[in-house]
Amino acid sequence: FPRHAALRTPHDLPFESPRRRLHLDDYLAARLADHYEVHYSCNIAGIKGGGVAHECILDLRPYKSVTAEDVAKRLMDYGFHAPTLSWPVPGTLMVEPTESEDQAELDRFCDAMISIHAEMTAVETGTADAKNNLLKNAPHTADMLVAGTLPVE
């Protein structure tokens, strides 16, 4: 399974494979490339998102009304611990899934990030208020999330 081949799921590789770690990050970059700029892409032909080194760095600097911190806080509403913020580049999120993450968890994370991107776009385009929105008000309490009573106008 060469790295430059068409990207399949990282779980096609043996669990102990050292290459599996690279494919986890490549998989995330490929899933999120239509929604976020992938920083430090390796520009490998045949891999959507270009392939990445050993982490997937998502660049949020193009957004003017939403910060990397807002996205990190919003990820908590989806049950994810915030990724590394603003390192090695300010205004970015460095996502490094562990080798033990299964396909369902990777997809759940990508789905959350894609949903968050839609929220970011709503703020940037003025569809959502720039100061009172799901991202700026995150994280929300479990009671609010379950009851669907998020404090957004």
PDB file of C-alpha atoms in Angstrom:
ATOM      1  CA  PHE A   1       0.000   0.000   0.000  1.00  0.00           C
ATOM      2  CA  PRO A   2       2.282   2.797  -1.187  1.00  0.00           C
ATOM      3  CA  ARG A   3       1.633   6.224   0.296  1.00  0.00           C
ATOM      4  CA  HIS A   4       1.256   7.836  -3.116  1.00  0.00           C
ATOM      5  CA  ALA A   5      -1.435   5.377  -4.203  1.00  0.00           C
ATOM      6  CA  ALA A   6      -5.100   6.298  -4.206  1.00  0.00           C
ATOM      7  CA  LEU A   7      -6.057   6.826  -0.589  1.00  0.00           C
ATOM      8  CA  ARG A   8      -8.106   4.102   0.993  1.00  0.00           C
ATOM      9  CA  THR A   9      -9.044   4.039   4.633  1.00  0.00           C
ATOM     10  CA  PRO A  10      -6.094   3.861   7.031  1.00  0.00           C
ATOM     11  CA  HIS A  11      -7.624   0.741   8.504  1.00  0.00           C
ATOM     12  CA  ASP A  12      -6.661  -1.232   5.405  1.00  0.00           C
ATOM     13  CA  LEU A  13      -3.181  -1.306   6.954  1.00  0.00           C
ATOM     14  CA  PRO A  14      -2.134  -3.675   9.737  1.00  0.00           C
ATOM     15  CA  PHE A  15      -2.672  -2.115  13.167  1.00  0.00           C
ATOM     16  CA  GLU A  16       1.051  -2.285  13.985  1.00  0.00           C
ATOM     17  CA  SER A  17       2.128  -0.765  10.681  1.00  0.00           C
ATOM     18  CA  PRO A  18       4.292   2.353  11.084  1.00  0.00           C
ATOM     19  CA  ARG A  19       2.800   3.617   7.835  1.00  0.00           C
ATOM     20  CA  ARG A  20      -0.669   3.477   9.378  1.00  0.00           C
ATOM     21  CA  ARG A  21       0.147   6.585  11.428  1.00  0.00           C
ATOM     22  CA  LEU A  22       0.844   8.586   8.262  1.00  0.00           C
ATOM     23  CA  HIS A  23      -2.312   7.316   6.638  1.00  0.00           C
ATOM     24  CA  LEU A  24      -4.466   8.444   9.567  1.00  0.00           C
ATOM     25  CA  ASP A  25      -3.299  12.007   9.010  1.00  0.00           C
ATOM     26  CA  ASP A  26      -3.574  11.701   5.220  1.00  0.00           C
ATOM     27  CA  TYR A  27      -7.127  10.420   5.662  1.00  0.00           C
ATOM     28  CA  LEU A  28      -8.080  13.412   7.838  1.00  0.00           C
ATOM     29  CA  ALA A  29      -6.481  15.841   5.380  1.00  0.00           C
ATOM     30  CA  ALA A  30      -8.323  14.232   2.471  1.00  0.00           C
ATOM     31  CA  ARG A  31     -11.693  14.324   4.254  1.00  0.00           C
ATOM     32  CA  LEU A  32     -11.277  17.943   5.371  1.00  0.00           C
ATOM     33  CA  ALA A  33      -9.497  19.448   2.322  1.00  0.00           C
ATOM     34  CA  ASP A  34     -12.758  20.692   0.775  1.00  0.00           C
ATOM     35  CA  HIS A  35     -13.544  22.621   3.959  1.00  0.00           C
ATOM     36  CA  TYR A  36     -10.214  23.757   5.415  1.00  0.00           C
ATOM     37  CA  GLU A  37      -6.840  24.753   4.055  1.00  0.00           C
ATOM     38  CA  VAL A  38      -4.377  22.006   4.954  1.00  0.00           C
ATOM     39  CA  HIS A  39      -1.122  23.650   6.003  1.00  0.00           C
ATOM     40  CA  TYR A  40       2.215  22.028   5.148  1.00  0.00           C
ATOM     41  CA  SER A  41       0.706  19.767   2.509  1.00  0.00           C
ATOM     42  CA  CYS A  42       3.246  17.439   0.903  1.00  0.00           C
ATOM     43  CA  ASN A  43       1.554  17.922  -2.497  1.00  0.00           C
ATOM     44  CA  ILE A  44       1.635  14.194  -3.213  1.00  0.00           C
ATOM     45  CA  ALA A  45      -0.145  13.476  -6.478  1.00  0.00           C
ATOM     46  CA  GLY A  46      -3.118  11.166  -6.115  1.00  0.00           C
ATOM     47  CA  ILE A  47      -3.854  12.074  -2.492  1.00  0.00           C
ATOM     48  CA  LYS A  48      -6.598  14.619  -1.962  1.00  0.00           C
ATOM     49  CA  GLY A  49      -5.251  17.230   0.420  1.00  0.00           C
ATOM     50  CA  GLY A  50      -1.728  16.466  -0.837  1.00  0.00           C
ATOM     51  CA  GLY A  51      -0.742  14.202   2.025  1.00  0.00           C
ATOM     52  CA  VAL A  52       0.753  15.479   5.242  1.00  0.00           C
ATOM     53  CA  ALA A  53       3.737  14.683   7.420  1.00  0.00           C
ATOM     54  CA  HIS A  54       2.830  13.158  10.783  1.00  0.00           C
ATOM     55  CA  GLU A  55       0.022  15.552  11.670  1.00  0.00           C
ATOM     56  CA  CYS A  56      -2.761  17.395   9.909  1.00  0.00           C
ATOM     57  CA  ILE A  57      -2.538  21.160  10.377  1.00  0.00           C
ATOM     58  CA  LEU A  58      -5.744  23.024   9.551  1.00  0.00           C
ATOM     59  CA  ASP A  59      -5.300  26.717   8.789  1.00  0.00           C
ATOM     60  CA  LEU A  60      -8.039  28.944  10.211  1.00  0.00           C
ATOM     61  CA  ARG A  61      -6.306  32.258   9.548  1.00  0.00           C
ATOM     62  CA  PRO A  62      -8.449  33.056   6.484  1.00  0.00           C
ATOM     63  CA  TYR A  63     -11.464  33.433   8.801  1.00  0.00           C
ATOM     64  CA  LYS A  64     -11.814  36.919  10.251  1.00  0.00           C
ATOM     65  CA  SER A  65     -14.710  36.458  12.693  1.00  0.00           C
ATOM     66  CA  VAL A  66     -13.854  32.994  14.028  1.00  0.00           C
ATOM     67  CA  THR A  67     -10.643  31.906  15.755  1.00  0.00           C
ATOM     68  CA  ALA A  68      -8.899  28.583  16.229  1.00  0.00           C
ATOM     69  CA  GLU A  69      -9.848  28.870  19.902  1.00  0.00           C
ATOM     70  CA  ASP A  70     -13.542  29.143  18.962  1.00  0.00           C
ATOM     71  CA  VAL A  71     -13.293  25.941  16.908  1.00  0.00           C
ATOM     72  CA  ALA A  72     -11.424  24.150  19.695  1.00  0.00           C
ATOM     73  CA  LYS A  73     -14.123  25.111  22.211  1.00  0.00           C
ATOM     74  CA  ARG A  74     -16.872  24.008  19.805  1.00  0.00           C
ATOM     75  CA  LEU A  75     -15.215  20.601  19.391  1.00  0.00           C
ATOM     76  CA  MET A  76     -15.903  20.016  23.097  1.00  0.00           C
ATOM     77  CA  ASP A  77     -19.635  20.146  22.304  1.00  0.00           C
ATOM     78  CA  TYR A  78     -19.038  17.169  20.004  1.00  0.00           C
ATOM     79  CA  GLY A  79     -17.139  15.285  22.723  1.00  0.00           C
ATOM     80  CA  PHE A  80     -13.604  15.893  21.451  1.00  0.00           C
ATOM     81  CA  HIS A  81     -10.643  17.204  23.384  1.00  0.00           C
ATOM     82  CA  ALA A  82      -9.256  20.298  21.697  1.00  0.00           C
ATOM     83  CA  PRO A  83      -6.330  19.663  19.353  1.00  0.00           C
ATOM     84  CA  THR A  84      -3.067  21.582  19.640  1.00  0.00           C
ATOM     85  CA  LEU A  85      -3.769  25.283  19.083  1.00  0.00           C
ATOM     86  CA  SER A  86      -1.633  27.762  17.167  1.00  0.00           C
ATOM     87  CA  TRP A  87       1.459  25.600  17.004  1.00  0.00           C
ATOM     88  CA  PRO A  88       3.618  25.423  14.978  1.00  0.00           C
ATOM     89  CA  VAL A  89       1.725  28.203  13.158  1.00  0.00           C
ATOM     90  CA  PRO A  90      -0.518  30.787  14.866  1.00  0.00           C
ATOM     91  CA  GLY A  91      -4.189  30.475  13.933  1.00  0.00           C
ATOM     92  CA  THR A  92      -4.070  26.760  13.173  1.00  0.00           C
ATOM     93  CA  LEU A  93      -5.222  23.485  14.695  1.00  0.00           C
ATOM     94  CA  MET A  94      -2.772  20.590  14.703  1.00  0.00           C
ATOM     95  CA  VAL A  95      -4.715  17.321  14.654  1.00  0.00           C
ATOM     96  CA  GLU A  96      -2.797  14.145  15.479  1.00  0.00           C
ATOM     97  CA  PRO A  97      -4.997  11.067  15.817  1.00  0.00           C
ATOM     98  CA  THR A  98      -3.482   8.186  17.731  1.00  0.00           C
ATOM     99  CA  GLU A  99      -2.813   4.903  15.970  1.00  0.00           C
ATOM    100  CA  SER A 100      -5.580   3.271  17.982  1.00  0.00           C
ATOM    101  CA  GLU A 101      -8.404   5.453  16.615  1.00  0.00           C
ATOM    102  CA  ASP A 102     -10.900   3.384  14.659  1.00  0.00           C
ATOM    103  CA  GLN A 103     -12.560   4.404  11.412  1.00  0.00           C
ATOM    104  CA  ALA A 104     -15.835   5.380  13.087  1.00  0.00           C
ATOM    105  CA  GLU A 105     -14.073   7.797  15.450  1.00  0.00           C
ATOM    106  CA  LEU A 106     -12.062   9.402  12.633  1.00  0.00           C
ATOM    107  CA  ASP A 107     -15.244   9.848  10.625  1.00  0.00           C
ATOM    108  CA  ARG A 108     -17.093  11.251  13.652  1.00  0.00           C
ATOM    109  CA  PHE A 109     -14.314  13.817  14.097  1.00  0.00           C
ATOM    110  CA  CYS A 110     -14.358  14.760  10.397  1.00  0.00           C
ATOM    111  CA  ASP A 111     -18.156  15.072  10.439  1.00  0.00           C
ATOM    112  CA  ALA A 112     -17.893  17.394  13.466  1.00  0.00           C
ATOM    113  CA  MET A 113     -15.258  19.522  11.731  1.00  0.00           C
ATOM    114  CA  ILE A 114     -17.383  19.735   8.580  1.00  0.00           C
ATOM    115  CA  SER A 115     -20.397  20.838  10.663  1.00  0.00           C
ATOM    116  CA  ILE A 116     -18.237  23.402  12.433  1.00  0.00           C
ATOM    117  CA  HIS A 117     -17.047  24.671   9.054  1.00  0.00           C
ATOM    118  CA  ALA A 118     -20.685  25.320   8.099  1.00  0.00           C
ATOM    119  CA  GLU A 119     -21.106  27.303  11.324  1.00  0.00           C
ATOM    120  CA  MET A 120     -17.930  29.267  10.563  1.00  0.00           C
ATOM    121  CA  THR A 121     -19.185  30.048   7.078  1.00  0.00           C
ATOM    122  CA  ALA A 122     -22.501  31.276   8.507  1.00  0.00           C
ATOM    123  CA  VAL A 123     -20.627  33.688  10.784  1.00  0.00           C
ATOM    124  CA  GLU A 124     -18.313  34.875   8.006  1.00  0.00           C
ATOM    125  CA  THR A 125     -21.191  35.509   5.569  1.00  0.00           C
ATOM    126  CA  GLY A 126     -23.345  37.264   8.176  1.00  0.00           C
ATOM    127  CA  THR A 127     -26.001  34.546   8.302  1.00  0.00           C
ATOM    128  CA  ALA A 128     -25.101  34.037  11.980  1.00  0.00           C
ATOM    129  CA  ASP A 129     -24.320  36.864  14.387  1.00  0.00           C
ATOM    130  CA  ALA A 130     -20.571  37.521  14.687  1.00  0.00           C
ATOM    131  CA  LYS A 131     -20.672  37.752  18.501  1.00  0.00           C
ATOM    132  CA  ASN A 132     -23.615  35.561  19.534  1.00  0.00           C
ATOM    133  CA  ASN A 133     -23.192  32.225  17.775  1.00  0.00           C
ATOM    134  CA  LEU A 134     -22.530  28.554  18.471  1.00  0.00           C
ATOM    135  CA  LEU A 135     -18.771  28.999  18.150  1.00  0.00           C
ATOM    136  CA  LYS A 136     -18.333  32.079  20.350  1.00  0.00           C
ATOM    137  CA  ASN A 137     -20.669  30.664  23.035  1.00  0.00           C
ATOM    138  CA  ALA A 138     -19.032  27.209  23.140  1.00  0.00           C
ATOM    139  CA  PRO A 139     -18.624  25.033  25.036  1.00  0.00           C
ATOM    140  CA  HIS A 140     -22.221  24.479  26.010  1.00  0.00           C
ATOM    141  CA  THR A 141     -23.461  22.508  28.998  1.00  0.00           C
ATOM    142  CA  ALA A 142     -24.592  18.937  28.475  1.00  0.00           C
ATOM    143  CA  ASP A 143     -28.118  19.951  29.555  1.00  0.00           C
ATOM    144  CA  MET A 144     -28.235  22.622  26.834  1.00  0.00           C
ATOM    145  CA  LEU A 145     -26.960  20.242  24.170  1.00  0.00           C
ATOM    146  CA  VAL A 146     -29.438  17.480  25.076  1.00  0.00           C
ATOM    147  CA  ALA A 147     -32.392  19.846  25.466  1.00  0.00           C
ATOM    148  CA  GLY A 148     -31.553  21.752  22.282  1.00  0.00           C
ATOM    149  CA  THR A 149     -31.650  25.086  24.125  1.00  0.00           C
ATOM    150  CA  LEU A 150     -28.418  26.634  22.920  1.00  0.00           C
ATOM    151  CA  PRO A 151     -28.241  30.370  23.724  1.00  0.00           C
ATOM    152  CA  VAL A 152     -28.111  31.746  20.197  1.00  0.00           C
ATOM    153  CA  GLU A 153     -30.490  34.295  18.695  1.00  0.00           C
TER     154      GLU A 153
END
